[in-house]
Each structure stands twice: as structure tokens, then as C-alpha cells.
Amino acid sequence: MRRLIRNIAFVALSALLLAPMGCESGEDVFQSQMDRIVSYMTSRMKLVSEAEADQSMTGEKLPYYTRCGDAYRHITNVYRADRPAKRIAEGSKITFRYEAYLFESGPANIPFATNNRATGKILAEQYDLDTTYWDFSPAVRILGTDPIIKGLELTLPDCAAGDTVYTFMPYEVAYGDRAMGVIAAESAVMMVTVIDDVE
């Protein structure tokens, strides 16, 4: 019975992940989350801001993060030589896989939602979850038309097929000030998104 309840909760959270949400709340919670996100990116991920990367005197291609409205992103493979010129813009049809994690001073150890089959297999083996009915098909959304969590709407423009994108969202552009299943009210979220295709 516990297995069934966990599986139902996981499927429900996966569906909610792609629904648009956003609420107003205290500036102190928001700012604290933004500060923790930047601290994590600079200390744990060893990233610099995009402005610092652009001003690098060494000519070295530094890994960087970008602020996109009230969210941050890091494209892990932004410097790859075969990166397509076609970029995501409003109206683009995007096919992607994702893993979503709660974020405090770093991401939680396991995702609360995913459509990545490899991650689902690991969760099934390590946590005895029955993933038989999970939907591991890639998500397909038209940016600006279809419902999608606000943090992704802010960070996916200018990404390309083949990109792996880390999106860091304070609660205002994640799930807002309402609790949903394992997601507490005012929770910051980190998503790892792999862009499979852009049309």
C-alpha cells in the first residue's frame, strides 16, 4: 500500500511540475533563496556570472550562470562546437526530459519528479518504487502557449537542442506559497532539463 501511495504521489507531482504556478510572498524568503542559489552555484558548482565570463582576460571559456528574470540557469555544454544555431524562443515547440529537486542550500538527494527513464530506473532499484505506470516519455511544450512552470519559461529561451540546463527557481517562479504533496509552501526548486529537440 505504501508503494502505491508513493507512486501516486510521484505521478501527481510530475503532472503538477508542468503546470504554471506563481504567487506573491515575503521579500525576505525570496531574497534568502536567491542568495542561497548564487552561493551554491559559485561555491559548489564553481560558476561565475555571465558578465564575469564575458570579461575573462585569460580567454578561457569559464562555466557561468545567467540570471533570467527571477530564476537562474546554467547550460553545462554551452561551449560545445556542434551546438545548433536554432534557439528556443516564444512559440518554439520543445521536447525535453527533466529531473526536479527541492532546493535548500543545495538540491535534495533524490528528485521529486522526473520523466528521465534512467533516473526512474535508479529510483526503482534504490528506493523500491514501482515505476511501471510512470510516464517516461519526453515532455513536449510550446513555449508561451502550453502550461509550464514559470522558472522554465524564464530560463529556456536561447537554449538549443542538446543542451543540459540547470534551472534554479525561488518559490515565486516555482510552486508559490502553497504546499503540494512533498513540496512545502515557499520551496525553492532546481531542475535539470535535457533539451532533446527544438522546432
PDB file of C-alpha atoms in Angstrom:
ATOM      1  CA  MET A   1       0.000   0.000   0.000  1.00  0.00           C
ATOM      2  CA  ARG A   2       2.866   2.397   0.842  1.00  0.00           C
ATOM      3  CA  ARG A   3       4.373   1.682  -2.568  1.00  0.00           C
ATOM      4  CA  LEU A   4       1.071   2.552  -4.288  1.00  0.00           C
ATOM      5  CA  ILE A   5       0.727   5.805  -2.336  1.00  0.00           C
ATOM      6  CA  ARG A   6       4.321   6.814  -3.163  1.00  0.00           C
ATOM      7  CA  ASN A   7       3.777   6.075  -6.832  1.00  0.00           C
ATOM      8  CA  ILE A   8       0.513   8.015  -6.990  1.00  0.00           C
ATOM      9  CA  ALA A   9       2.157  10.978  -5.245  1.00  0.00           C
ATOM     10  CA  PHE A  10       5.091  10.878  -7.670  1.00  0.00           C
ATOM     11  CA  VAL A  11       2.831  10.807 -10.745  1.00  0.00           C
ATOM     12  CA  ALA A  12       0.706  13.666  -9.371  1.00  0.00           C
ATOM     13  CA  LEU A  13       3.796  15.768  -8.679  1.00  0.00           C
ATOM     14  CA  SER A  14       5.123  15.103 -12.165  1.00  0.00           C
ATOM     15  CA  ALA A  15       1.877  16.405 -13.648  1.00  0.00           C
ATOM     16  CA  LEU A  16       1.945  19.462 -11.386  1.00  0.00           C
ATOM     17  CA  LEU A  17       5.526  20.203 -12.398  1.00  0.00           C
ATOM     18  CA  LEU A  18       4.424  21.224 -15.847  1.00  0.00           C
ATOM     19  CA  ALA A  19       1.511  23.371 -14.650  1.00  0.00           C
ATOM     20  CA  PRO A  20       2.048  27.134 -14.395  1.00  0.00           C
ATOM     21  CA  MET A  21       2.172  28.496 -10.862  1.00  0.00           C
ATOM     22  CA  GLY A  22       3.272  31.666  -9.126  1.00  0.00           C
ATOM     23  CA  CYS A  23       2.283  33.751  -6.124  1.00  0.00           C
ATOM     24  CA  GLU A  24       3.427  36.858  -4.291  1.00  0.00           C
ATOM     25  CA  SER A  25       5.045  36.492  -0.870  1.00  0.00           C
ATOM     26  CA  GLY A  26       7.628  37.864   1.566  1.00  0.00           C
ATOM     27  CA  GLU A  27      10.676  39.544   0.058  1.00  0.00           C
ATOM     28  CA  ASP A  28      12.896  38.089   2.791  1.00  0.00           C
ATOM     29  CA  VAL A  29      12.149  34.452   1.824  1.00  0.00           C
ATOM     30  CA  PHE A  30      12.630  35.238  -1.855  1.00  0.00           C
ATOM     31  CA  GLN A  31      15.918  37.090  -1.294  1.00  0.00           C
ATOM     32  CA  SER A  32      17.225  34.389   1.031  1.00  0.00           C
ATOM     33  CA  GLN A  33      16.530  31.753  -1.623  1.00  0.00           C
ATOM     34  CA  MET A  34      18.185  33.846  -4.333  1.00  0.00           C
ATOM     35  CA  ASP A  35      21.264  34.300  -2.122  1.00  0.00           C
ATOM     36  CA  ARG A  36      21.482  30.545  -1.384  1.00  0.00           C
ATOM     37  CA  ILE A  37      21.150  29.738  -5.079  1.00  0.00           C
ATOM     38  CA  VAL A  38      24.008  32.082  -6.048  1.00  0.00           C
ATOM     39  CA  SER A  39      26.127  30.771  -3.182  1.00  0.00           C
ATOM     40  CA  TYR A  40      25.588  27.187  -4.336  1.00  0.00           C
ATOM     41  CA  MET A  41      26.373  27.993  -7.970  1.00  0.00           C
ATOM     42  CA  THR A  42      29.558  29.907  -7.167  1.00  0.00           C
ATOM     43  CA  SER A  43      30.942  27.710  -4.384  1.00  0.00           C
ATOM     44  CA  ARG A  44      29.743  24.177  -5.167  1.00  0.00           C
ATOM     45  CA  MET A  45      29.399  24.337  -8.962  1.00  0.00           C
ATOM     46  CA  LYS A  46      32.341  26.755  -9.388  1.00  0.00           C
ATOM     47  CA  LEU A  47      30.417  29.031 -11.765  1.00  0.00           C
ATOM     48  CA  VAL A  48      30.925  32.735 -12.415  1.00  0.00           C
ATOM     49  CA  SER A  49      28.300  35.200 -13.560  1.00  0.00           C
ATOM     50  CA  GLU A  50      27.835  35.580 -17.300  1.00  0.00           C
ATOM     51  CA  ALA A  51      29.276  39.120 -17.077  1.00  0.00           C
ATOM     52  CA  GLU A  52      32.433  37.781 -15.377  1.00  0.00           C
ATOM     53  CA  ALA A  53      32.796  35.070 -18.031  1.00  0.00           C
ATOM     54  CA  ASP A  54      32.493  37.694 -20.794  1.00  0.00           C
ATOM     55  CA  GLN A  55      35.210  39.830 -19.149  1.00  0.00           C
ATOM     56  CA  SER A  56      37.675  36.998 -18.595  1.00  0.00           C
ATOM     57  CA  MET A  57      41.132  38.282 -19.503  1.00  0.00           C
ATOM     58  CA  THR A  58      42.580  34.804 -19.943  1.00  0.00           C
ATOM     59  CA  GLY A  59      40.457  33.899 -22.959  1.00  0.00           C
ATOM     60  CA  GLU A  60      39.454  30.789 -21.056  1.00  0.00           C
ATOM     61  CA  LYS A  61      35.832  29.717 -21.558  1.00  0.00           C
ATOM     62  CA  LEU A  62      34.599  29.878 -17.976  1.00  0.00           C
ATOM     63  CA  PRO A  63      31.475  27.972 -16.913  1.00  0.00           C
ATOM     64  CA  TYR A  64      28.843  30.565 -15.992  1.00  0.00           C
ATOM     65  CA  TYR A  65      25.311  31.153 -14.785  1.00  0.00           C
ATOM     66  CA  THR A  66      22.757  33.596 -16.162  1.00  0.00           C
ATOM     67  CA  ARG A  67      20.006  35.392 -14.299  1.00  0.00           C
ATOM     68  CA  CYS A  68      16.747  35.133 -16.252  1.00  0.00           C
ATOM     69  CA  GLY A  69      14.165  37.306 -14.521  1.00  0.00           C
ATOM     70  CA  ASP A  70      13.668  35.772 -11.073  1.00  0.00           C
ATOM     71  CA  ALA A  71      15.407  32.485 -11.923  1.00  0.00           C
ATOM     72  CA  TYR A  72      18.940  31.376 -12.739  1.00  0.00           C
ATOM     73  CA  ARG A  73      20.241  28.930 -15.310  1.00  0.00           C
ATOM     74  CA  HIS A  74      23.474  27.188 -16.157  1.00  0.00           C
ATOM     75  CA  ILE A  75      23.915  25.427 -19.503  1.00  0.00           C
ATOM     76  CA  THR A  76      26.547  22.758 -18.883  1.00  0.00           C
ATOM     77  CA  ASN A  77      27.554  22.294 -22.502  1.00  0.00           C
ATOM     78  CA  VAL A  78      27.106  25.848 -23.822  1.00  0.00           C
ATOM     79  CA  TYR A  79      30.578  25.938 -25.416  1.00  0.00           C
ATOM     80  CA  ARG A  80      30.252  22.749 -27.478  1.00  0.00           C
ATOM     81  CA  ALA A  81      31.341  23.144 -31.094  1.00  0.00           C
ATOM     82  CA  ASP A  82      28.289  21.397 -32.546  1.00  0.00           C
ATOM     83  CA  ARG A  83      25.731  23.493 -30.634  1.00  0.00           C
ATOM     84  CA  PRO A  84      22.857  24.264 -33.047  1.00  0.00           C
ATOM     85  CA  ALA A  85      22.235  27.871 -34.059  1.00  0.00           C
ATOM     86  CA  LYS A  86      18.463  27.411 -33.697  1.00  0.00           C
ATOM     87  CA  ARG A  87      17.479  28.580 -30.217  1.00  0.00           C
ATOM     88  CA  ILE A  88      14.333  28.341 -28.136  1.00  0.00           C
ATOM     89  CA  ALA A  89      12.071  31.385 -28.382  1.00  0.00           C
ATOM     90  CA  GLU A  90       8.426  32.111 -27.672  1.00  0.00           C
ATOM     91  CA  GLY A  91       6.384  29.793 -29.885  1.00  0.00           C
ATOM     92  CA  SER A  92       9.107  27.117 -30.105  1.00  0.00           C
ATOM     93  CA  LYS A  93       7.982  23.512 -29.736  1.00  0.00           C
ATOM     94  CA  ILE A  94      10.342  21.962 -27.178  1.00  0.00           C
ATOM     95  CA  THR A  95      10.878  18.273 -26.434  1.00  0.00           C
ATOM     96  CA  PHE A  96      12.689  17.674 -23.144  1.00  0.00           C
ATOM     97  CA  ARG A  97      13.444  15.382 -20.212  1.00  0.00           C
ATOM     98  CA  TYR A  98      13.700  16.662 -16.659  1.00  0.00           C
ATOM     99  CA  GLU A  99      14.503  15.923 -13.042  1.00  0.00           C
ATOM    100  CA  ALA A 100      13.092  18.228 -10.351  1.00  0.00           C
ATOM    101  CA  TYR A 101      14.621  18.602  -6.886  1.00  0.00           C
ATOM    102  CA  LEU A 102      13.702  20.590  -3.806  1.00  0.00           C
ATOM    103  CA  PHE A 103      16.470  23.106  -3.083  1.00  0.00           C
ATOM    104  CA  GLU A 104      17.609  24.407   0.309  1.00  0.00           C
ATOM    105  CA  SER A 105      21.332  25.188   0.384  1.00  0.00           C
ATOM    106  CA  GLY A 106      21.732  22.580  -2.359  1.00  0.00           C
ATOM    107  CA  PRO A 107      19.478  20.137  -4.180  1.00  0.00           C
ATOM    108  CA  ALA A 108      17.821  17.224  -2.374  1.00  0.00           C
ATOM    109  CA  ASN A 109      19.444  13.838  -2.955  1.00  0.00           C
ATOM    110  CA  ILE A 110      16.554  12.416  -4.965  1.00  0.00           C
ATOM    111  CA  PRO A 111      14.203  14.137  -7.401  1.00  0.00           C
ATOM    112  CA  PHE A 112      10.550  14.604  -6.510  1.00  0.00           C
ATOM    113  CA  ALA A 113       9.607  14.303 -10.195  1.00  0.00           C
ATOM    114  CA  THR A 114      11.235  13.036 -13.384  1.00  0.00           C
ATOM    115  CA  ASN A 115      10.431  11.800 -16.859  1.00  0.00           C
ATOM    116  CA  ASN A 116      14.000  10.558 -17.342  1.00  0.00           C
ATOM    117  CA  ARG A 117      13.855   6.770 -17.730  1.00  0.00           C
ATOM    118  CA  ALA A 118      17.422   6.224 -16.436  1.00  0.00           C
ATOM    119  CA  THR A 119      16.672   8.205 -13.271  1.00  0.00           C
ATOM    120  CA  GLY A 120      13.396   6.320 -12.835  1.00  0.00           C
ATOM    121  CA  LYS A 121      15.273   3.023 -13.030  1.00  0.00           C
ATOM    122  CA  ILE A 122      17.686   4.151 -10.310  1.00  0.00           C
ATOM    123  CA  LEU A 123      14.795   5.305  -8.098  1.00  0.00           C
ATOM    124  CA  ALA A 124      13.023   1.964  -8.594  1.00  0.00           C
ATOM    125  CA  GLU A 125      16.134  -0.025  -7.680  1.00  0.00           C
ATOM    126  CA  GLN A 126      17.366   2.073  -4.753  1.00  0.00           C
ATOM    127  CA  TYR A 127      14.021   3.081  -3.207  1.00  0.00           C
ATOM    128  CA  ASP A 128      11.828   0.115  -4.189  1.00  0.00           C
ATOM    129  CA  LEU A 129       9.430   2.304  -6.172  1.00  0.00           C
ATOM    130  CA  ASP A 130       7.141   0.634  -8.697  1.00  0.00           C
ATOM    131  CA  THR A 131       7.653   2.782 -11.800  1.00  0.00           C
ATOM    132  CA  THR A 132       5.514   0.608 -14.082  1.00  0.00           C
ATOM    133  CA  TYR A 133       2.924   3.334 -14.634  1.00  0.00           C
ATOM    134  CA  TRP A 134       5.215   6.347 -14.667  1.00  0.00           C
ATOM    135  CA  ASP A 135       5.287   8.346 -17.866  1.00  0.00           C
ATOM    136  CA  PHE A 136       8.865   8.427 -19.100  1.00  0.00           C
ATOM    137  CA  SER A 137       8.017   9.925 -22.464  1.00  0.00           C
ATOM    138  CA  PRO A 138       9.708  13.268 -23.134  1.00  0.00           C
ATOM    139  CA  ALA A 139       7.645  16.346 -22.306  1.00  0.00           C
ATOM    140  CA  VAL A 140       6.569  18.398 -25.315  1.00  0.00           C
ATOM    141  CA  ARG A 141       5.535  22.035 -24.825  1.00  0.00           C
ATOM    142  CA  ILE A 142       5.112  25.127 -26.968  1.00  0.00           C
ATOM    143  CA  LEU A 143       6.809  27.950 -25.080  1.00  0.00           C
ATOM    144  CA  GLY A 144       4.404  30.771 -24.296  1.00  0.00           C
ATOM    145  CA  THR A 145       1.316  28.728 -25.201  1.00  0.00           C
ATOM    146  CA  ASP A 146       1.337  25.466 -23.238  1.00  0.00           C
ATOM    147  CA  PRO A 147       1.376  25.338 -19.428  1.00  0.00           C
ATOM    148  CA  ILE A 148       4.868  25.078 -17.974  1.00  0.00           C
ATOM    149  CA  ILE A 149       6.383  26.048 -14.636  1.00  0.00           C
ATOM    150  CA  LYS A 150       7.360  29.744 -14.653  1.00  0.00           C
ATOM    151  CA  GLY A 151      11.042  29.112 -13.859  1.00  0.00           C
ATOM    152  CA  LEU A 152      11.433  27.062 -17.041  1.00  0.00           C
ATOM    153  CA  GLU A 153       9.516  29.633 -19.055  1.00  0.00           C
ATOM    154  CA  LEU A 154      12.097  32.204 -17.927  1.00  0.00           C
ATOM    155  CA  THR A 155      15.237  30.097 -18.435  1.00  0.00           C
ATOM    156  CA  LEU A 156      14.660  28.027 -21.575  1.00  0.00           C
ATOM    157  CA  PRO A 157      14.750  30.867 -24.165  1.00  0.00           C
ATOM    158  CA  ASP A 158      18.101  30.903 -26.019  1.00  0.00           C
ATOM    159  CA  CYS A 159      18.763  27.241 -25.189  1.00  0.00           C
ATOM    160  CA  ALA A 160      19.345  24.772 -28.035  1.00  0.00           C
ATOM    161  CA  ALA A 161      18.735  21.106 -28.761  1.00  0.00           C
ATOM    162  CA  GLY A 162      21.327  19.022 -26.929  1.00  0.00           C
ATOM    163  CA  ASP A 163      21.692  21.497 -24.050  1.00  0.00           C
ATOM    164  CA  THR A 164      21.629  20.295 -20.450  1.00  0.00           C
ATOM    165  CA  VAL A 165      20.170  23.150 -18.416  1.00  0.00           C
ATOM    166  CA  TYR A 166      20.239  23.600 -14.648  1.00  0.00           C
ATOM    167  CA  THR A 167      17.388  25.914 -13.627  1.00  0.00           C
ATOM    168  CA  PHE A 168      17.269  27.345 -10.109  1.00  0.00           C
ATOM    169  CA  MET A 169      13.918  28.793  -9.042  1.00  0.00           C
ATOM    170  CA  PRO A 170      12.948  30.626  -5.880  1.00  0.00           C
ATOM    171  CA  TYR A 171       9.446  29.736  -4.781  1.00  0.00           C
ATOM    172  CA  GLU A 172       7.772  32.646  -6.591  1.00  0.00           C
ATOM    173  CA  VAL A 173       8.602  31.141 -10.006  1.00  0.00           C
ATOM    174  CA  ALA A 174       8.283  27.514  -8.829  1.00  0.00           C
ATOM    175  CA  TYR A 175       5.187  26.393  -6.875  1.00  0.00           C
ATOM    176  CA  GLY A 176       4.436  29.568  -4.937  1.00  0.00           C
ATOM    177  CA  ASP A 177       3.267  29.769  -1.365  1.00  0.00           C
ATOM    178  CA  ARG A 178       1.058  26.658  -1.422  1.00  0.00           C
ATOM    179  CA  ALA A 179       2.128  23.212  -0.236  1.00  0.00           C
ATOM    180  CA  MET A 180       1.685  20.398  -2.784  1.00  0.00           C
ATOM    181  CA  GLY A 181       2.409  16.846  -1.696  1.00  0.00           C
ATOM    182  CA  VAL A 182       6.096  16.650  -0.762  1.00  0.00           C
ATOM    183  CA  ILE A 183       6.610  20.267  -1.843  1.00  0.00           C
ATOM    184  CA  ALA A 184       6.313  22.570   1.169  1.00  0.00           C
ATOM    185  CA  ALA A 185       4.962  26.082   0.734  1.00  0.00           C
ATOM    186  CA  GLU A 186       7.603  28.577  -0.413  1.00  0.00           C
ATOM    187  CA  SER A 187      10.019  25.869  -1.614  1.00  0.00           C
ATOM    188  CA  ALA A 188      12.846  26.678  -3.988  1.00  0.00           C
ATOM    189  CA  VAL A 189      13.340  24.149  -6.795  1.00  0.00           C
ATOM    190  CA  MET A 190      16.234  23.054  -9.001  1.00  0.00           C
ATOM    191  CA  MET A 191      15.515  21.353 -12.318  1.00  0.00           C
ATOM    192  CA  VAL A 192      17.906  19.588 -14.640  1.00  0.00           C
ATOM    193  CA  THR A 193      16.459  19.699 -18.148  1.00  0.00           C
ATOM    194  CA  VAL A 194      17.848  17.982 -21.238  1.00  0.00           C
ATOM    195  CA  ILE A 195      16.590  19.614 -24.435  1.00  0.00           C
ATOM    196  CA  ASP A 196      16.010  16.837 -26.967  1.00  0.00           C
ATOM    197  CA  ASP A 197      14.543  18.895 -29.803  1.00  0.00           C
ATOM    198  CA  VAL A 198      13.553  22.455 -30.748  1.00  0.00           C
ATOM    199  CA  GLU A 199      11.125  23.145 -33.604  1.00  0.00           C
TER     200      GLU A 199
END
